[in-house]
Amino acid sequence: MRQLTEAQKNRIEEILSRMTLEEKIGQMNQESPSIVGGFDVPFSELIEMLTDGRLSKEEFGKIMSTSQQDYHEDDIRAGRVGSLMVQDPAKVNELQKIAVEESRLGIPLIFGLDVIHGFKTVFPIAIAEAGTFDPDLMRKTARMAARESKAAGVSWHFAPMLDIARDARWGRVSEGPGEDPCLASAFATAKVTGLQEGESPDDPYVAACLKHYIGYGACESGRDYNTVNMAMHVFYNHYLKPFKAAVDAGAQTVMAAFNDLNGIPCTVNKFLLRDILKEKLGLPGFVVSDANAIRECINHGIATDDFDAGVQAALAGMDMDMGTGIYKNQLQKAVEEGKVPMEVIDEAARRILSVKMWLGLFDHPYVDEASMHQYDVLPQEHLDLALEAAERSIVLLKNEGDILPLAPSAKISVIGSLADQPEEVVGAWALSWRKEDCVSLWSGIQKEFANAKYFPCGGPEGGLNEEEITEAAAYGDVIVAVLGETIAMSGEASSRADITLPGKQRQILEKLLESGKPVVLVLMNGRPLALEWEDAHVPAIVEAWHLGIRMGDAVARVLCGKKNPEGRLSSSFPAMTGQCPVYYNHPNTGRPASKSKFTSRYLDAPLDSLYPFGYGLSYTSFDFSNLNVRDQGDVLMIGVEVKNTGERAGTTTAQLYTQDVAASLVRPVKELKRFAKVTLEAGEIMRVYFELPKNELGFFDNEGNYRLEEGLFRIYVGQNSRECLMAEIWEK
Ligand code: BGC
């Protein structure tokens, strides 16, 4: 793990000793290019006016033609900017030159960006990639994103997003690794390592920014930015875990979440920022607010005005202000009036300088503008990794009568407007891709199937074209229906109160099924959907998420059987929206759901999720048997026999869960502890072993103390969180 040397630490102190208060505060200020032009209201209001109809598209276009970007050059020159969001290498150098050569102390800027699942090479959205259960793959995709963005001068990624999310109504489930803390922690470690550690000394690296700290994924009723109330044992055992894993892996920075946690916005939450993150976990670098979040503390009803919000944030340990200018405009006065001690400013500036030093920006502030040209055409290695990540993220949800894979000669009707939109493959929060690199499903399918024909028929936003549906039903021996959500339907500010297929897509399916032809539903979406109806009526369902630039190729290769699906669900899928939040690792109740009336259930919904966490089928089948637990003192050695019982090679994911049967706090009915990918030839048998230190059987109480309690534990091993073998042990 790369760490600052003593000489670098001394150099930071030396720079600090020469900085004025204003320059220190300048480091704490992050700007993004603001749009200025022939309009006298702020740009954000202009957007609102466009959205609520006060401005027509034409009027908006006319105003925008007068606009230009303000990069805050004067503030940079005056040492009043520490960071900027820019991704053009020439612009990076131009602004960096002002900071380095024209500001008094020549402190370089740090350029940050949302590089969530790839830069030029876009990989699957995180919820999908987590479903590969393969940390090494997750590390490799992060590594590639780091190399590409670094060539553009971006050395700080606002990623990985580590929000545990249990409510699929929340649009941002797409950006994170799902509902489970163990899988999310593996994802966290892999991503931080991939971003921050090169494979050789001159391999480019960037600083990670873990977000959104914390509890954002637990926003009430899945509505974005909403309030969060959470028992502290849930906080420690579930939501904090991936952040801890990431800091342990060396993560340099953290972004605080928009929401409040138990009444205090994360932005001004001293307990979260100082006590837990900086002191307990030992974050080496700095904390940045989310966009505009310091000012939003006024809306939260926690601060009276900008000054108050700025003071509270600084005192709580918020080192950098994203986008409000509050630190820039208010902190000097706050220090002069004694509201914010000088040590708070020193600490923030020191932390920010330390990350810049860690990145080597003091010695190498500029980017080689030519180096981005190596990605003008994406190298084969990048295309290959994008394909591998995409195919391995695909989850086969249903395959009745082994409809899949389809013969390459099959006559196929491909339907759905999403199938022919290359730009829809990249998913939410992809900012730097090119359309010509994106492979749509229709174009991928044409490469594998000679007799495929495309009929749009309708899609998530549109209606339904009866004529095309009739034609599609008449042409194909099998219909591949590509349905789901557009990119805009998940991601930030994209919560949905009904997570069934949007628009008239179900009617499209109904009509296709009426034809009697077999239908394969390929889903493109950014969240778990409520698929009770589809599961009951459609014989084959493939969950293909938003898989990145090679999506079309990946899906086609799964449909024709060149790739045997191996992806798993990193989040449970409800049968109906009303079941949300639904997650496998819930505590038990006094009346666990059963068919009897007075149990914890709905009258009008199934007892459990439709597809559980960890679930996913293959074109072959696997059998798990002979679970055995050996006590080896401090460690449990858990073995299970896995057999490929089908007729082709395939990969399954063996999952080890535990349950603390009686403890001093309610514990999850199951919690994932280990997992292993197992690839077997047809008929092959392998014994898989897991080593589980007994001290991992403990948990955190409400005060954050780790407890290891004696009693009965259940050990489960299986192919998903529902279907498992079970053994019991008594631990003292
Ligand atoms: C999002 C963050 C993102 C930031 C900067 C915010 O709206 O919540 O996830 O990093 O914008 O783009």
XYZ file of C-alpha atoms and ligand atoms in Angstrom:
744
model
C 0.000 0.000 0.000
C 1.406 3.372 -1.067
C 2.027 5.667 1.904
C 3.556 9.088 2.422
C 7.245 9.101 3.322
C 8.590 11.151 6.224
C 10.158 13.532 3.720
C 6.784 14.073 2.043
C 5.108 14.674 5.400
C 7.752 17.260 6.260
C 7.260 18.909 2.918
C 3.534 19.259 3.631
C 4.268 20.893 6.989
C 6.702 23.255 5.348
C 4.093 24.320 2.765
C 1.436 24.670 5.442
C 3.694 26.941 7.463
C 3.838 29.349 4.534
C 0.112 29.408 3.791
C -2.211 32.245 4.724
C -5.612 31.515 6.209
C -7.211 32.395 2.874
C -4.956 29.976 1.014
C -5.733 27.182 3.443
C -9.431 27.799 3.016
C -8.840 27.893 -0.734
C -7.674 24.303 -0.594
C -10.986 23.427 1.024
C -12.946 24.769 -1.937
C -13.951 22.635 -4.899
C -15.412 24.235 -7.988
C -16.932 22.825 -11.106
C -17.072 24.885 -14.266
C -20.060 27.176 -13.933
C -22.143 28.093 -16.917
C -22.395 31.824 -17.434
C -23.973 33.770 -20.239
C -26.810 36.023 -21.295
C -29.134 35.115 -18.457
C -29.597 36.723 -15.119
C -30.823 33.785 -13.041
C -28.484 31.005 -11.854
C -28.032 28.131 -14.322
C -29.747 25.700 -11.929
C -32.865 27.879 -12.002
C -32.730 27.952 -15.761
C -32.873 24.157 -15.754
C -35.819 24.266 -13.364
C -37.584 26.735 -15.648
C -37.048 24.383 -18.549
C -38.332 21.433 -16.512
C -41.463 23.148 -15.215
C -42.296 24.696 -18.575
C -41.558 28.365 -17.824
C -39.033 28.184 -20.661
C -39.560 26.431 -23.951
C -36.825 24.263 -25.437
C -36.283 26.883 -28.132
C -35.945 29.734 -25.627
C -33.595 27.627 -23.553
C -31.504 26.814 -26.618
C -31.289 30.494 -27.540
C -30.119 31.455 -24.065
C -27.598 28.618 -23.985
C -26.086 29.749 -27.267
C -24.871 32.828 -25.383
C -23.332 30.761 -22.602
C -19.795 29.807 -21.827
C -18.023 27.909 -19.062
C -16.385 29.826 -16.250
C -13.404 27.876 -14.920
C -12.705 30.234 -12.039
C -9.266 31.197 -13.299
C -9.045 34.288 -11.076
C -9.851 32.310 -7.970
C -7.294 29.658 -8.931
C -4.658 32.348 -9.392
C -5.508 33.800 -5.988
C -5.158 30.400 -4.301
C -8.870 30.173 -3.606
C -9.497 26.803 -5.315
C -8.206 23.395 -4.228
C -10.022 21.172 -6.669
C -12.006 21.216 -9.882
C -14.181 18.835 -11.875
C -12.781 18.770 -15.404
C -11.957 15.899 -17.750
C -10.312 17.446 -20.776
C -6.510 17.071 -20.624
C -5.822 20.391 -22.347
C -8.122 22.190 -19.920
C -6.567 20.324 -17.009
C -3.128 21.561 -18.015
C -4.304 25.092 -18.693
C -5.878 25.410 -15.245
C -3.089 23.529 -13.529
C -0.586 25.940 -15.055
C -2.402 28.855 -13.447
C -2.351 27.084 -10.078
C 1.277 25.987 -10.286
C 2.866 28.935 -12.046
C 0.679 31.892 -11.203
C -0.591 31.326 -7.677
C 1.631 32.468 -4.817
C 2.574 29.024 -3.496
C 2.107 26.991 -6.652
C 0.004 24.310 -4.996
C -1.426 22.014 -7.703
C -5.140 21.456 -8.164
C -6.651 18.008 -7.814
C -9.064 17.156 -10.627
C -11.925 14.867 -9.668
C -14.730 13.189 -11.589
C -17.451 10.586 -11.329
C -15.750 7.596 -12.871
C -18.165 5.071 -11.460
C -17.939 2.114 -13.806
C -15.350 2.993 -16.353
C -14.084 6.037 -18.182
C -13.771 5.573 -21.959
C -14.218 1.832 -21.571
C -17.538 1.557 -19.784
C -18.036 -1.616 -17.761
C -21.238 -2.977 -16.197
C -22.977 -0.850 -13.588
C -21.856 -1.784 -10.092
C -24.960 -3.711 -9.043
C -24.311 -5.985 -12.027
C -20.563 -6.292 -11.678
C -20.888 -7.154 -7.986
C -22.927 -10.133 -9.181
C -19.835 -11.672 -10.739
C -18.704 -12.399 -7.175
C -15.204 -12.023 -8.570
C -13.074 -9.453 -6.721
C -10.187 -9.843 -9.119
C -12.356 -8.871 -12.060
C -13.670 -5.887 -10.067
C -10.094 -4.852 -9.378
C -9.112 -5.143 -13.019
C -11.966 -2.952 -14.283
C -11.073 -0.303 -11.707
C -7.422 -0.529 -12.748
C -8.337 0.103 -16.360
C -10.585 3.027 -15.461
C -7.743 4.538 -13.421
C -5.297 4.275 -16.315
C -7.733 5.836 -18.770
C -8.836 8.723 -16.577
C -5.306 9.482 -15.474
C -4.395 9.966 -19.120
C -7.026 12.729 -19.165
C -5.567 14.329 -16.037
C -8.299 13.068 -13.708
C -6.570 11.604 -10.679
C -9.427 11.468 -8.235
C -12.457 9.199 -8.771
C -15.706 9.824 -6.906
C -15.917 6.059 -6.547
C -16.432 3.375 -5.430
C -20.000 3.921 -4.375
C -20.461 1.623 -1.380
C -24.026 2.235 -0.295
C -25.706 -0.924 0.900
C -29.176 -0.735 -0.625
C -32.186 -2.847 0.207
C -34.929 -0.890 -1.440
C -35.032 -1.180 -5.203
C -37.271 1.859 -5.505
C -34.139 3.930 -4.886
C -32.648 4.835 -8.266
C -29.080 4.715 -7.046
C -29.088 0.982 -6.297
C -27.572 0.782 -9.772
C -24.351 2.494 -8.655
C -23.526 0.267 -5.707
C -22.657 -3.338 -4.932
C -26.073 -4.437 -3.655
C -27.521 -5.440 -0.319
C -24.861 -7.522 1.355
C -22.007 -6.173 3.520
C -19.650 -9.107 2.872
C -19.938 -8.887 -0.916
C -19.852 -5.078 -0.737
C -16.681 -5.239 1.359
C -14.997 -7.516 -1.169
C -16.090 -5.086 -3.880
C -14.761 -2.150 -1.820
C -11.337 -3.702 -1.309
C -11.088 -4.702 -4.948
C -12.068 -1.282 -6.242
C -9.774 0.657 -3.929
C -6.880 -1.634 -4.767
C -7.598 -1.358 -8.484
C -7.784 2.421 -8.406
C -4.949 3.099 -6.027
C -2.394 0.350 -6.657
C -0.646 -0.011 -9.980
C 0.691 -3.328 -11.197
C 4.167 -1.864 -11.598
C 5.810 1.265 -10.176
C 4.984 3.368 -13.234
C 1.424 2.088 -13.631
C -0.843 5.162 -13.186
C -2.964 5.307 -10.046
C -5.678 7.595 -8.741
C -7.208 8.396 -5.356
C -10.506 6.701 -4.495
C -13.383 8.632 -2.936
C -15.740 6.326 -1.057
C -19.314 7.421 -1.170
C -21.844 8.176 0.045
C -20.926 8.113 3.689
C -23.323 6.923 5.063
C -26.717 5.287 5.051
C -27.796 6.955 1.787
C -29.051 3.587 0.512
C -31.422 3.365 3.463
C -33.335 6.515 2.548
C -36.890 6.163 3.756
C -39.228 4.523 1.214
C -36.477 4.494 -1.396
C -37.037 8.148 -2.233
C -33.775 9.837 -3.136
C -32.215 12.211 -0.584
C -34.808 11.160 1.992
C -34.226 10.921 5.731
C -32.492 7.880 7.260
C -33.241 6.344 10.608
C -31.123 3.399 11.534
C -30.364 1.402 14.668
C -26.685 1.662 15.484
C -26.093 -2.091 15.394
C -27.406 -2.061 11.834
C -25.100 0.854 11.073
C -22.021 -0.982 12.378
C -22.801 -4.465 11.107
C -24.185 -3.637 7.685
C -23.671 -0.123 6.387
C -20.241 0.725 7.801
C -18.596 -2.558 6.839
C -17.725 -1.795 3.202
C -16.413 1.640 4.178
C -14.190 0.051 6.798
C -12.909 -2.495 4.288
C -12.134 0.292 1.831
C -10.280 2.423 4.375
C -8.355 -0.672 5.478
C -7.363 -1.084 1.826
C -5.915 2.423 1.898
C -8.726 4.559 0.457
C -7.627 8.169 0.464
C -10.865 10.145 0.539
C -14.564 9.928 1.351
C -17.646 11.813 0.175
C -20.324 12.453 2.789
C -23.897 11.560 1.924
C -26.734 14.020 1.360
C -29.046 12.440 3.909
C -29.343 12.885 7.622
C -28.601 9.876 9.791
C -30.754 9.669 12.897
C -31.440 13.386 12.769
C -28.086 14.896 11.821
C -27.129 15.429 8.168
C -23.972 13.462 7.356
C -22.450 16.718 6.080
C -22.321 18.210 9.577
C -22.182 14.975 11.565
C -19.160 15.076 13.849
C -19.758 11.579 15.151
C -19.669 10.151 11.637
C -16.872 12.256 10.190
C -14.503 12.759 13.072
C -15.205 10.029 15.607
C -15.848 7.108 13.286
C -14.260 7.881 9.944
C -11.148 9.768 10.917
C -10.460 8.434 14.392
C -11.828 4.911 14.489
C -11.265 3.889 10.887
C -8.213 6.097 10.373
C -8.965 7.720 7.016
C -5.595 9.043 5.829
C -6.897 11.751 3.503
C -9.877 14.089 3.427
C -13.663 14.216 3.357
C -15.521 16.116 0.628
C -19.171 17.089 0.808
C -21.605 15.965 -1.839
C -22.634 18.592 -4.379
C -24.221 21.597 -2.694
C -24.739 19.568 0.482
C -23.353 22.149 2.911
C -25.967 24.667 1.813
C -28.666 21.982 1.921
C -28.221 21.866 5.696
C -30.397 24.983 5.691
C -33.178 22.983 4.001
C -32.618 20.145 6.453
C -33.492 22.695 9.133
C -30.145 22.297 10.852
C -28.441 25.552 9.848
C -29.873 29.044 9.728
C -27.789 30.397 6.859
C -24.626 29.825 4.818
C -22.373 30.986 7.620
C -23.941 28.655 10.142
C -23.858 25.735 7.702
C -20.191 26.351 6.910
C -19.247 26.562 10.579
C -21.092 23.364 11.439
C -19.587 21.469 8.516
C -16.032 22.568 9.265
C -16.360 21.731 12.948
C -17.784 18.309 12.113
C -14.705 17.470 10.054
C -15.877 18.226 6.519
C -12.635 19.135 4.788
C -13.776 20.175 1.322
C -16.879 21.983 0.116
C -18.210 20.718 -3.191
C -19.682 23.506 -5.150
C -21.372 25.974 -2.782
C -18.569 28.484 -2.251
C -19.582 28.645 1.408
C -16.140 27.772 2.709
C -14.582 30.251 0.318
C -16.940 33.019 1.391
C -17.600 32.338 5.056
C -14.800 30.439 6.751
C -12.344 33.302 7.096
C -14.904 35.305 9.052
C -15.768 32.198 11.095
C -12.119 31.807 12.112
C -11.688 35.500 12.835
C -14.767 35.452 15.044
C -13.471 32.414 16.884
C -16.320 30.178 15.700
C -13.956 27.785 13.958
C -10.554 27.129 15.550
C -7.500 27.523 13.346
C -6.602 23.867 14.014
C -9.716 22.785 12.146
C -8.594 24.679 9.050
C -5.033 23.407 9.428
C -6.233 19.853 9.676
C -8.389 20.116 6.573
C -5.647 21.789 4.529
C -3.112 19.221 5.736
C -5.367 16.341 4.735
C -5.989 17.809 1.279
C -2.307 18.533 0.690
C -1.447 15.041 1.827
C -3.640 13.476 -0.863
C -2.103 15.758 -3.496
C 1.321 14.723 -2.242
C 0.309 11.057 -2.200
C -0.745 11.417 -5.836
C 2.594 12.939 -6.744
C 0.937 16.124 -7.985
C 3.551 18.401 -6.443
C 6.223 16.802 -8.618
C 4.097 15.925 -11.654
C 1.185 18.352 -11.823
C 0.636 18.109 -15.584
C -0.772 15.452 -17.837
C 0.824 14.429 -21.091
C -1.873 15.627 -23.460
C -0.846 13.120 -26.101
C -1.344 10.166 -23.797
C -5.125 10.242 -24.143
C -4.655 9.471 -27.841
C -3.771 5.902 -26.965
C -7.516 5.542 -26.303
C -8.741 7.181 -29.498
C -9.367 3.644 -30.582
C -9.908 1.442 -27.562
C -7.142 -1.164 -27.241
C -8.163 -4.787 -27.698
C -7.306 -5.537 -24.075
C -9.906 -2.943 -22.975
C -12.561 -4.288 -25.299
C -11.863 -7.820 -24.066
C -12.158 -6.881 -20.419
C -15.377 -4.984 -21.122
C -16.770 -8.114 -22.789
C -15.626 -10.417 -20.016
C -17.118 -8.211 -17.293
C -20.366 -7.866 -19.222
C -20.868 -11.576 -19.937
C -19.966 -12.618 -16.439
C -22.466 -10.154 -14.934
C -25.457 -11.590 -16.796
C -27.892 -13.466 -14.562
C -30.120 -16.187 -15.949
C -33.303 -15.891 -13.895
C -35.480 -18.480 -15.568
C -35.052 -21.049 -18.336
C -38.126 -23.235 -18.509
C -37.810 -26.183 -20.835
C -34.227 -25.198 -21.561
C -35.324 -22.726 -24.237
C -31.895 -21.191 -23.940
C -29.397 -21.306 -25.457
C -30.843 -20.650 -28.892
C -29.456 -22.330 -31.997
C -27.414 -19.879 -34.114
C -29.640 -20.766 -37.045
C -32.865 -20.013 -35.150
C -35.311 -17.584 -36.681
C -35.445 -14.837 -34.092
C -37.596 -11.761 -33.762
C -35.791 -9.202 -31.653
C -38.132 -6.601 -30.236
C -37.993 -3.532 -28.001
C -36.690 -0.045 -28.690
C -33.917 -0.477 -26.092
C -32.384 -3.202 -28.264
C -31.380 -0.776 -30.964
C -30.069 2.112 -28.854
C -26.304 1.809 -28.412
C -26.202 4.727 -25.972
C -28.539 2.867 -23.586
C -25.951 0.198 -22.777
C -23.732 2.400 -20.606
C -26.057 2.897 -17.635
C -26.279 5.722 -15.137
C -23.190 7.822 -14.366
C -21.084 7.123 -17.381
C -19.618 10.410 -18.560
C -16.770 9.859 -20.979
C -17.803 7.171 -23.474
C -18.216 7.408 -27.219
C -21.268 6.138 -29.021
C -19.167 4.382 -31.650
C -17.706 2.123 -28.942
C -21.122 0.950 -27.742
C -22.544 -2.310 -29.045
C -26.332 -2.408 -28.937
C -28.135 -5.684 -28.355
C -29.454 -5.728 -31.871
C -26.014 -5.299 -33.336
C -24.572 -7.972 -31.031
C -27.356 -10.400 -31.861
C -26.809 -9.991 -35.605
C -23.231 -11.194 -35.194
C -24.331 -14.501 -33.643
C -27.650 -15.200 -35.337
C -27.960 -15.215 -39.110
C -31.752 -15.260 -39.150
C -32.608 -12.499 -36.723
C -34.913 -9.631 -37.581
C -35.634 -6.495 -35.593
C -39.053 -4.999 -34.813
C -39.075 -2.038 -32.398
C -42.658 -2.631 -31.091
C -42.280 -0.140 -28.220
C -40.178 0.444 -25.146
C -40.012 1.839 -21.638
C -40.947 5.331 -22.644
C -43.160 4.798 -25.602
C -46.400 3.099 -26.372
C -46.860 -0.075 -28.285
C -46.993 -0.721 -31.995
C -49.576 -3.422 -32.665
C -48.556 -3.894 -36.255
C -44.920 -4.476 -35.448
C -45.891 -6.871 -32.665
C -47.967 -8.906 -35.109
C -45.115 -8.949 -37.604
C -42.600 -9.940 -34.954
C -44.836 -12.759 -33.736
C -45.319 -13.999 -37.279
C -41.646 -13.953 -38.242
C -39.666 -15.589 -35.457
C -39.672 -19.149 -34.172
C -38.632 -17.513 -30.978
C -39.003 -13.935 -29.775
C -36.277 -12.123 -27.873
C -37.978 -9.239 -26.075
C -35.498 -6.611 -24.904
C -37.367 -4.616 -22.292
C -36.589 -2.699 -19.132
C -35.577 0.799 -18.156
C -33.823 3.626 -19.926
C -30.685 4.946 -18.286
C -32.611 7.940 -16.965
C -34.919 5.643 -14.984
C -32.196 4.706 -12.502
C -29.319 6.602 -10.953
C -29.538 9.849 -9.038
C -32.941 11.472 -8.560
C -34.569 8.498 -10.290
C -36.523 6.719 -7.602
C -39.617 4.882 -8.766
C -42.699 4.133 -6.679
C -43.626 1.251 -8.955
C -40.782 -0.974 -10.064
C -42.611 -3.148 -12.526
C -41.692 -2.838 -16.214
C -42.432 0.787 -17.105
C -44.747 1.967 -19.859
C -46.679 -0.551 -21.882
C -43.987 -3.178 -21.886
C -46.072 -5.734 -20.060
C -48.819 -5.377 -22.654
C -46.198 -5.916 -25.339
C -45.214 -9.141 -23.620
C -48.817 -10.217 -23.250
C -49.443 -9.769 -26.945
C -46.291 -11.613 -27.904
C -47.172 -14.494 -25.604
C -50.657 -14.683 -27.105
C -49.010 -15.710 -30.360
C -47.957 -18.948 -28.694
C -44.342 -18.440 -29.732
C -41.693 -18.935 -27.051
C -40.515 -15.631 -25.607
C -37.143 -14.883 -24.050
C -37.228 -11.729 -21.955
C -33.903 -9.899 -21.847
C -33.967 -7.185 -19.219
C -31.961 -3.982 -19.445
C -32.367 -2.093 -16.211
C -30.621 -0.367 -13.333
C -32.434 -1.864 -10.357
C -34.142 -5.058 -9.274
C -37.582 -5.058 -10.877
C -40.800 -6.575 -9.541
C -41.261 -9.454 -11.959
C -43.997 -11.585 -10.438
C -46.109 -11.504 -13.589
C -43.181 -12.038 -15.949
C -41.900 -14.946 -13.868
C -45.322 -16.553 -13.997
C -45.788 -16.143 -17.761
C -42.509 -15.832 -19.643
C -40.527 -19.062 -20.063
C -37.019 -17.556 -20.093
C -35.711 -14.421 -18.384
C -32.208 -13.022 -18.664
C -31.164 -10.164 -16.359
C -28.717 -8.118 -18.409
C -28.642 -4.816 -16.476
C -26.746 -2.005 -18.168
C -23.575 -3.828 -19.056
C -21.369 -1.216 -20.667
C -19.930 -0.842 -24.129
C -19.821 -4.555 -25.033
C -23.328 -5.267 -23.786
C -24.728 -6.372 -27.134
C -21.934 -8.867 -27.735
C -22.181 -10.238 -24.206
C -25.933 -10.806 -24.350
C -25.727 -12.384 -27.786
C -23.003 -14.770 -26.628
C -25.162 -15.854 -23.701
C -28.229 -16.274 -25.899
C -26.374 -18.536 -28.315
C -24.566 -20.460 -25.595
C -20.992 -19.419 -26.380
C -21.025 -18.088 -22.844
C -22.673 -20.117 -20.117
C -24.212 -17.608 -17.680
C -22.652 -17.419 -14.230
C -23.769 -14.049 -12.784
C -25.630 -13.880 -9.480
C -27.945 -11.344 -7.938
C -26.234 -8.902 -5.627
C -29.724 -7.765 -4.552
C -32.932 -9.614 -3.902
C -35.717 -9.099 -6.422
C -39.146 -8.542 -4.871
C -42.183 -10.162 -6.421
C -44.116 -6.925 -5.933
C -43.036 -3.351 -5.282
C -44.982 -3.282 -2.010
C -42.528 -5.775 -0.497
C -39.682 -3.246 -0.629
C -37.372 -3.148 1.196
C -36.736 -6.845 0.766
C -33.347 -8.375 1.612
C -32.160 -11.808 2.593
C -30.171 -10.865 5.694
C -33.040 -9.479 7.697
C -33.491 -10.180 11.396
C -36.120 -12.635 12.411
C -39.342 -11.493 13.974
C -41.264 -13.133 16.785
C -43.581 -14.358 14.079
C -41.560 -15.314 11.027
C -43.561 -15.248 7.799
C -45.445 -18.450 7.135
C -48.749 -19.450 5.643
C -50.566 -18.904 8.928
C -52.346 -15.648 9.391
C -50.748 -14.082 12.448
C -47.233 -13.973 11.068
C -45.083 -11.225 9.619
C -46.452 -11.172 6.094
C -48.710 -9.385 3.631
C -52.164 -10.670 2.806
C -51.613 -9.916 -0.849
C -47.966 -10.695 -1.540
C -45.742 -13.751 -1.424
C -43.857 -14.442 1.806
C -40.423 -13.834 0.376
C -38.521 -12.216 -2.457
C -39.073 -13.583 -5.957
C -35.382 -14.181 -6.686
C -33.114 -14.154 -3.631
C -29.692 -12.628 -3.138
C -27.005 -14.849 -4.658
C -29.413 -16.431 -7.137
C -28.616 -17.198 -10.758
C -29.002 -20.180 -13.097
C -26.659 -21.762 -15.597
C -27.087 -23.866 -18.743
C -25.835 -26.725 -16.634
C -26.885 -27.687 -13.097
C -24.979 -28.142 -9.877
C -25.532 -30.257 -6.845
C -24.147 -29.439 -3.402
C -23.745 -32.260 -0.865
C -21.738 -33.558 2.089
C -21.439 -30.346 4.038
C -18.937 -30.821 6.769
C -17.665 -28.462 9.482
C -14.359 -29.200 11.223
C -13.378 -27.365 14.371
C -9.699 -26.466 14.149
C -9.398 -24.364 17.273
C -9.593 -20.730 16.229
C -10.808 -21.606 12.784
C -13.690 -23.535 11.303
C -12.875 -25.539 8.203
C -16.031 -25.934 6.164
C -16.120 -28.330 3.236
C -18.799 -29.078 0.672
C -18.937 -31.247 -2.402
C -20.017 -29.545 -5.606
C -20.952 -31.568 -8.655
C -21.741 -30.403 -12.160
C -24.768 -32.595 -12.850
C -25.520 -31.246 -16.313
C -24.107 -31.786 -19.745
C -21.801 -28.844 -20.217
C -19.048 -27.041 -18.370
C -20.149 -24.207 -16.142
C -19.426 -22.009 -13.166
C -21.338 -21.741 -9.933
C -20.755 -19.617 -6.849
C -20.554 -21.506 -3.580
C -21.825 -19.254 -0.805
C -21.184 -19.685 2.902
C -23.653 -18.132 5.315
C -23.878 -18.223 9.101
C -26.591 -17.552 11.631
C -26.148 -16.744 15.293
C -29.218 -18.544 16.605
C -29.579 -16.788 19.964
C -27.622 -13.629 20.786
C -27.973 -10.522 22.911
C -29.238 -8.603 19.870
C -31.415 -9.813 17.016
C -29.169 -11.181 14.306
C -29.784 -11.778 10.586
C -31.429 -15.058 9.654
C -28.382 -15.595 7.433
C -25.312 -13.565 6.659
C -22.797 -14.169 3.925
C -19.254 -14.832 5.173
C -17.388 -16.334 2.246
C -17.916 -17.188 -1.400
C -15.998 -19.048 -4.082
C -16.433 -19.403 -7.814
C -16.335 -23.046 -8.880
C -15.848 -23.997 -12.519
C -16.508 -27.630 -13.396
C -16.638 -29.758 -16.515
C -19.806 -31.796 -17.080
C -19.942 -34.522 -14.446
C -16.954 -33.177 -12.540
C -16.961 -33.126 -8.728
C -14.902 -30.859 -6.513
C -14.689 -30.450 -2.779
C -14.683 -26.763 -1.881
C -13.250 -25.562 1.427
C -13.831 -22.368 3.340
C -11.727 -21.292 6.269
C -13.685 -19.185 8.707
C -11.958 -17.725 11.776
C -14.320 -18.083 14.715
C -13.926 -14.445 15.641
C -15.886 -13.610 12.489
C -18.960 -15.084 14.149
C -19.286 -11.987 16.345
C -21.131 -8.727 15.767
C -21.200 -5.074 16.826
C -23.619 -3.913 19.462
C -25.335 -0.530 19.503
C -22.291 1.112 21.074
C -19.964 -0.194 18.397
C -18.340 -2.828 20.610
C -17.549 -6.123 18.947
C -19.087 -9.079 20.742
C -18.282 -12.722 20.367
C -20.986 -14.635 22.154
C -21.255 -18.322 22.848
C -24.092 -20.531 21.724
C -25.531 -22.255 18.732
C -24.510 -21.239 15.215
C -25.829 -22.509 11.928
C -23.577 -22.840 8.947
C -25.185 -22.792 5.538
C -23.596 -23.472 2.171
C -25.438 -23.261 -1.109
C -25.823 -21.762 -4.551
C -27.848 -18.834 -3.304
C -29.100 -17.385 -0.038
C -32.261 -19.508 -0.093
C -31.228 -22.976 -1.184
C -28.558 -24.145 1.239
C -27.313 -27.163 3.132
C -27.131 -26.613 6.866
C -24.909 -27.754 9.743
C -24.978 -26.704 13.390
C -22.134 -26.032 15.787
C -21.993 -25.033 19.414
C -19.381 -22.404 20.136
C -17.974 -21.481 23.533
C -23.777 12.914 -6.541
C -22.397 12.340 -6.287
C -21.418 12.856 -7.293
C -21.430 14.362 -7.276
C -20.420 14.985 -8.207
C -23.753 14.404 -6.749
O -24.979 14.863 -7.218
O -24.614 12.582 -5.462
O -22.466 10.945 -6.306
O -20.146 12.362 -7.024
O -22.722 14.806 -7.625
O -20.740 14.812 -9.519
